[in-house]
Amino acid sequence: MSTRAVVRRAVPAAVATAAVVALLANVRARPPAIAVPDDAGRPPPPRVTARQAAVRRVSSKRPTSKGPARTATGQTVTTPFSVISVRVTLTGDELTRVETVELSGTGARTKAINERAEPILREEALKAGSAKIDVVSGATYTSESYIDSLQSAIDRAHG
């Protein structure tokens, strides 16, 4: 084999080896496992401070038909990251007011996600007139918990 043929084969092999070494250098070790509490495998619910519980957000619209106004608060739903509770007002059978009674979270990331998702969920629920709304992308736990509390409030308001 000539020197030229060896170089032609060696250069791609050296480039491939360098690429593999660079990829392996960027591999990070798996983070340590997080200890899971014994109580059903769920972490304890976040603590709600008085300042957090005082935040109230409301969306409402004028009813299109007459009827008795009934207000109910849904169940408080606890996720691994947040505590959520919703209150609704039905005028007749129409959803005319949605209020977030409780929305708390632990950590800056959770609070940012909740701050972004809550107004979207509240407005969408009012537009839909029910709990049949889509989850907010990137806020699955918050959305599903909000929808559960919303449906519970609607069911309670219906009696």
PDB file of C-alpha atoms in Angstrom:
ATOM      1  CA  MET A   1       0.000   0.000   0.000  1.00  0.00           C
ATOM      2  CA  SER A   2       1.353   3.414  -0.900  1.00  0.00           C
ATOM      3  CA  THR A   3       1.822   6.254   1.545  1.00  0.00           C
ATOM      4  CA  ARG A   4      -0.832   8.250  -0.255  1.00  0.00           C
ATOM      5  CA  ALA A   5      -3.436   5.472   0.219  1.00  0.00           C
ATOM      6  CA  VAL A   6      -2.582   5.204   3.912  1.00  0.00           C
ATOM      7  CA  VAL A   7      -3.025   8.978   4.379  1.00  0.00           C
ATOM      8  CA  ARG A   8      -6.328   8.875   2.453  1.00  0.00           C
ATOM      9  CA  ARG A   9      -7.623   6.285   4.905  1.00  0.00           C
ATOM     10  CA  ALA A  10      -6.011   7.754   8.013  1.00  0.00           C
ATOM     11  CA  VAL A  11      -7.453  11.266   7.673  1.00  0.00           C
ATOM     12  CA  PRO A  12     -11.153  10.202   7.745  1.00  0.00           C
ATOM     13  CA  ALA A  13     -10.402   7.770  10.564  1.00  0.00           C
ATOM     14  CA  ALA A  14      -8.714  10.540  12.569  1.00  0.00           C
ATOM     15  CA  VAL A  15     -11.645  12.913  11.947  1.00  0.00           C
ATOM     16  CA  ALA A  16     -14.164  10.255  13.002  1.00  0.00           C
ATOM     17  CA  THR A  17     -12.128   9.484  16.129  1.00  0.00           C
ATOM     18  CA  ALA A  18     -11.965  13.185  17.031  1.00  0.00           C
ATOM     19  CA  ALA A  19     -15.745  13.492  16.579  1.00  0.00           C
ATOM     20  CA  VAL A  20     -16.405  10.510  18.854  1.00  0.00           C
ATOM     21  CA  VAL A  21     -14.017  11.875  21.502  1.00  0.00           C
ATOM     22  CA  ALA A  22     -15.763  15.284  21.355  1.00  0.00           C
ATOM     23  CA  LEU A  23     -19.187  13.653  21.763  1.00  0.00           C
ATOM     24  CA  LEU A  24     -18.005  11.518  24.662  1.00  0.00           C
ATOM     25  CA  ALA A  25     -16.468  14.562  26.357  1.00  0.00           C
ATOM     26  CA  ASN A  26     -19.912  16.217  26.356  1.00  0.00           C
ATOM     27  CA  VAL A  27     -21.712  13.287  27.966  1.00  0.00           C
ATOM     28  CA  ARG A  28     -22.826  14.193  31.472  1.00  0.00           C
ATOM     29  CA  ALA A  29     -23.200  11.758  34.326  1.00  0.00           C
ATOM     30  CA  ARG A  30     -26.739  10.849  35.334  1.00  0.00           C
ATOM     31  CA  PRO A  31     -27.931  13.058  38.208  1.00  0.00           C
ATOM     32  CA  PRO A  32     -28.315  11.350  41.563  1.00  0.00           C
ATOM     33  CA  ALA A  33     -31.691   9.764  42.261  1.00  0.00           C
ATOM     34  CA  ILE A  34     -34.126  11.833  44.295  1.00  0.00           C
ATOM     35  CA  ALA A  35     -35.440  10.161  47.419  1.00  0.00           C
ATOM     36  CA  VAL A  36     -39.186   9.552  47.177  1.00  0.00           C
ATOM     37  CA  PRO A  37     -41.247   9.765  50.387  1.00  0.00           C
ATOM     38  CA  ASP A  38     -43.023   6.638  51.519  1.00  0.00           C
ATOM     39  CA  ASP A  39     -46.527   8.156  51.431  1.00  0.00           C
ATOM     40  CA  ALA A  40     -47.848   6.746  48.127  1.00  0.00           C
ATOM     41  CA  GLY A  41     -44.745   7.863  46.258  1.00  0.00           C
ATOM     42  CA  ARG A  42     -45.835  11.506  46.180  1.00  0.00           C
ATOM     43  CA  PRO A  43     -43.859  14.418  47.596  1.00  0.00           C
ATOM     44  CA  PRO A  44     -45.547  16.520  50.273  1.00  0.00           C
ATOM     45  CA  PRO A  45     -47.781  19.315  48.943  1.00  0.00           C
ATOM     46  CA  PRO A  46     -46.267  22.771  48.750  1.00  0.00           C
ATOM     47  CA  ARG A  47     -46.935  25.092  51.656  1.00  0.00           C
ATOM     48  CA  VAL A  48     -49.189  28.059  50.990  1.00  0.00           C
ATOM     49  CA  THR A  49     -48.285  31.331  52.618  1.00  0.00           C
ATOM     50  CA  ALA A  50     -50.864  33.978  53.454  1.00  0.00           C
ATOM     51  CA  ARG A  51     -49.448  36.262  50.756  1.00  0.00           C
ATOM     52  CA  GLN A  52     -49.782  33.579  48.079  1.00  0.00           C
ATOM     53  CA  ALA A  53     -53.332  32.665  49.049  1.00  0.00           C
ATOM     54  CA  ALA A  54     -54.458  36.309  48.817  1.00  0.00           C
ATOM     55  CA  VAL A  55     -53.845  36.487  45.049  1.00  0.00           C
ATOM     56  CA  ARG A  56     -57.163  36.421  43.200  1.00  0.00           C
ATOM     57  CA  ARG A  57     -57.715  36.492  39.482  1.00  0.00           C
ATOM     58  CA  VAL A  58     -61.124  36.851  37.917  1.00  0.00           C
ATOM     59  CA  SER A  59     -62.606  36.718  34.427  1.00  0.00           C
ATOM     60  CA  SER A  60     -66.273  37.362  33.833  1.00  0.00           C
ATOM     61  CA  LYS A  61     -68.769  38.095  31.073  1.00  0.00           C
ATOM     62  CA  ARG A  62     -72.371  39.231  30.854  1.00  0.00           C
ATOM     63  CA  PRO A  63     -74.893  36.411  30.744  1.00  0.00           C
ATOM     64  CA  THR A  64     -76.767  35.985  27.467  1.00  0.00           C
ATOM     65  CA  SER A  65     -79.853  34.580  29.184  1.00  0.00           C
ATOM     66  CA  LYS A  66     -81.623  35.071  32.482  1.00  0.00           C
ATOM     67  CA  GLY A  67     -81.507  32.607  35.300  1.00  0.00           C
ATOM     68  CA  PRO A  68     -80.427  32.177  38.883  1.00  0.00           C
ATOM     69  CA  ALA A  69     -76.768  32.877  39.658  1.00  0.00           C
ATOM     70  CA  ARG A  70     -75.047  30.022  41.488  1.00  0.00           C
ATOM     71  CA  THR A  71     -71.467  30.168  42.748  1.00  0.00           C
ATOM     72  CA  ALA A  72     -69.344  27.241  43.885  1.00  0.00           C
ATOM     73  CA  THR A  73     -65.712  26.561  44.666  1.00  0.00           C
ATOM     74  CA  GLY A  74     -64.085  23.466  43.241  1.00  0.00           C
ATOM     75  CA  GLN A  75     -61.955  21.019  45.126  1.00  0.00           C
ATOM     76  CA  THR A  76     -58.439  22.106  45.977  1.00  0.00           C
ATOM     77  CA  VAL A  77     -56.112  20.097  43.761  1.00  0.00           C
ATOM     78  CA  THR A  78     -52.545  19.431  44.857  1.00  0.00           C
ATOM     79  CA  THR A  79     -49.817  18.527  42.376  1.00  0.00           C
ATOM     80  CA  PRO A  80     -46.194  17.777  43.178  1.00  0.00           C
ATOM     81  CA  PHE A  81     -45.550  21.462  42.427  1.00  0.00           C
ATOM     82  CA  SER A  82     -48.706  23.527  43.099  1.00  0.00           C
ATOM     83  CA  VAL A  83     -51.972  23.917  44.978  1.00  0.00           C
ATOM     84  CA  ILE A  84     -54.898  25.071  42.808  1.00  0.00           C
ATOM     85  CA  SER A  85     -58.526  25.975  43.509  1.00  0.00           C
ATOM     86  CA  VAL A  86     -61.113  27.575  41.205  1.00  0.00           C
ATOM     87  CA  ARG A  87     -64.493  29.231  41.884  1.00  0.00           C
ATOM     88  CA  VAL A  88     -67.165  29.640  39.212  1.00  0.00           C
ATOM     89  CA  THR A  89     -70.460  31.436  38.831  1.00  0.00           C
ATOM     90  CA  LEU A  90     -73.184  30.017  36.626  1.00  0.00           C
ATOM     91  CA  THR A  91     -76.038  32.241  35.498  1.00  0.00           C
ATOM     92  CA  GLY A  92     -78.718  29.811  34.430  1.00  0.00           C
ATOM     93  CA  ASP A  93     -76.607  27.117  32.816  1.00  0.00           C
ATOM     94  CA  GLU A  94     -74.047  29.564  31.424  1.00  0.00           C
ATOM     95  CA  LEU A  95     -70.559  29.974  32.885  1.00  0.00           C
ATOM     96  CA  THR A  96     -70.277  33.718  33.539  1.00  0.00           C
ATOM     97  CA  ARG A  97     -67.384  34.036  35.989  1.00  0.00           C
ATOM     98  CA  VAL A  98     -64.182  32.095  36.639  1.00  0.00           C
ATOM     99  CA  GLU A  99     -62.007  33.001  39.607  1.00  0.00           C
ATOM    100  CA  THR A 100     -58.706  31.457  40.622  1.00  0.00           C
ATOM    101  CA  VAL A 101     -59.024  31.308  44.394  1.00  0.00           C
ATOM    102  CA  GLU A 102     -55.744  29.570  45.105  1.00  0.00           C
ATOM    103  CA  LEU A 103     -52.662  29.138  42.959  1.00  0.00           C
ATOM    104  CA  SER A 104     -49.384  28.574  44.714  1.00  0.00           C
ATOM    105  CA  GLY A 105     -46.193  26.912  43.709  1.00  0.00           C
ATOM    106  CA  THR A 106     -42.786  26.053  45.014  1.00  0.00           C
ATOM    107  CA  GLY A 107     -39.776  27.367  43.177  1.00  0.00           C
ATOM    108  CA  ALA A 108     -39.270  30.153  40.680  1.00  0.00           C
ATOM    109  CA  ARG A 109     -39.828  27.919  37.641  1.00  0.00           C
ATOM    110  CA  THR A 110     -43.188  26.652  38.912  1.00  0.00           C
ATOM    111  CA  LYS A 111     -44.311  30.175  39.756  1.00  0.00           C
ATOM    112  CA  ALA A 112     -43.339  31.378  36.269  1.00  0.00           C
ATOM    113  CA  ILE A 113     -45.215  28.494  34.630  1.00  0.00           C
ATOM    114  CA  ASN A 114     -48.306  29.162  36.773  1.00  0.00           C
ATOM    115  CA  GLU A 115     -48.181  32.909  36.052  1.00  0.00           C
ATOM    116  CA  ARG A 116     -48.140  32.214  32.322  1.00  0.00           C
ATOM    117  CA  ALA A 117     -50.742  29.439  32.258  1.00  0.00           C
ATOM    118  CA  GLU A 118     -53.384  30.714  34.711  1.00  0.00           C
ATOM    119  CA  PRO A 119     -54.778  33.645  32.675  1.00  0.00           C
ATOM    120  CA  ILE A 120     -54.901  31.475  29.552  1.00  0.00           C
ATOM    121  CA  LEU A 121     -56.790  28.700  31.353  1.00  0.00           C
ATOM    122  CA  ARG A 122     -59.195  31.153  33.008  1.00  0.00           C
ATOM    123  CA  GLU A 123     -60.048  32.946  29.748  1.00  0.00           C
ATOM    124  CA  GLU A 124     -60.351  29.716  27.760  1.00  0.00           C
ATOM    125  CA  ALA A 125     -62.727  28.260  30.356  1.00  0.00           C
ATOM    126  CA  LEU A 126     -64.914  31.354  30.143  1.00  0.00           C
ATOM    127  CA  LYS A 127     -64.919  31.246  26.323  1.00  0.00           C
ATOM    128  CA  ALA A 128     -65.701  27.512  26.240  1.00  0.00           C
ATOM    129  CA  GLY A 129     -68.312  27.804  28.977  1.00  0.00           C
ATOM    130  CA  SER A 130     -67.071  24.526  30.432  1.00  0.00           C
ATOM    131  CA  ALA A 131     -64.001  22.663  31.617  1.00  0.00           C
ATOM    132  CA  LYS A 132     -63.465  21.198  28.149  1.00  0.00           C
ATOM    133  CA  ILE A 133     -60.370  23.238  27.369  1.00  0.00           C
ATOM    134  CA  ASP A 134     -56.912  22.362  26.121  1.00  0.00           C
ATOM    135  CA  VAL A 135     -53.893  22.177  28.376  1.00  0.00           C
ATOM    136  CA  VAL A 136     -51.346  24.971  28.097  1.00  0.00           C
ATOM    137  CA  SER A 137     -48.142  23.787  26.464  1.00  0.00           C
ATOM    138  CA  GLY A 138     -45.367  23.506  29.030  1.00  0.00           C
ATOM    139  CA  ALA A 139     -47.818  23.623  31.945  1.00  0.00           C
ATOM    140  CA  THR A 140     -49.372  20.173  31.922  1.00  0.00           C
ATOM    141  CA  TYR A 141     -49.632  19.647  35.693  1.00  0.00           C
ATOM    142  CA  THR A 142     -51.025  23.146  36.228  1.00  0.00           C
ATOM    143  CA  SER A 143     -53.493  22.792  33.350  1.00  0.00           C
ATOM    144  CA  GLU A 144     -54.802  19.364  34.326  1.00  0.00           C
ATOM    145  CA  SER A 145     -55.172  20.404  37.973  1.00  0.00           C
ATOM    146  CA  TYR A 146     -56.897  23.663  37.012  1.00  0.00           C
ATOM    147  CA  ILE A 147     -59.310  21.748  34.769  1.00  0.00           C
ATOM    148  CA  ASP A 148     -60.053  19.245  37.573  1.00  0.00           C
ATOM    149  CA  SER A 149     -60.839  22.026  40.049  1.00  0.00           C
ATOM    150  CA  LEU A 150     -62.868  23.888  37.410  1.00  0.00           C
ATOM    151  CA  GLN A 151     -64.969  20.813  36.607  1.00  0.00           C
ATOM    152  CA  SER A 152     -65.512  20.183  40.314  1.00  0.00           C
ATOM    153  CA  ALA A 153     -66.724  23.784  40.779  1.00  0.00           C
ATOM    154  CA  ILE A 154     -69.082  23.516  37.794  1.00  0.00           C
ATOM    155  CA  ASP A 155     -70.500  20.239  39.105  1.00  0.00           C
ATOM    156  CA  ARG A 156     -71.034  21.756  42.554  1.00  0.00           C
ATOM    157  CA  ALA A 157     -72.714  24.842  41.086  1.00  0.00           C
ATOM    158  CA  HIS A 158     -75.102  22.667  39.097  1.00  0.00           C
ATOM    159  CA  GLY A 159     -76.025  20.997  42.376  1.00  0.00           C
TER     160      GLY A 159
END
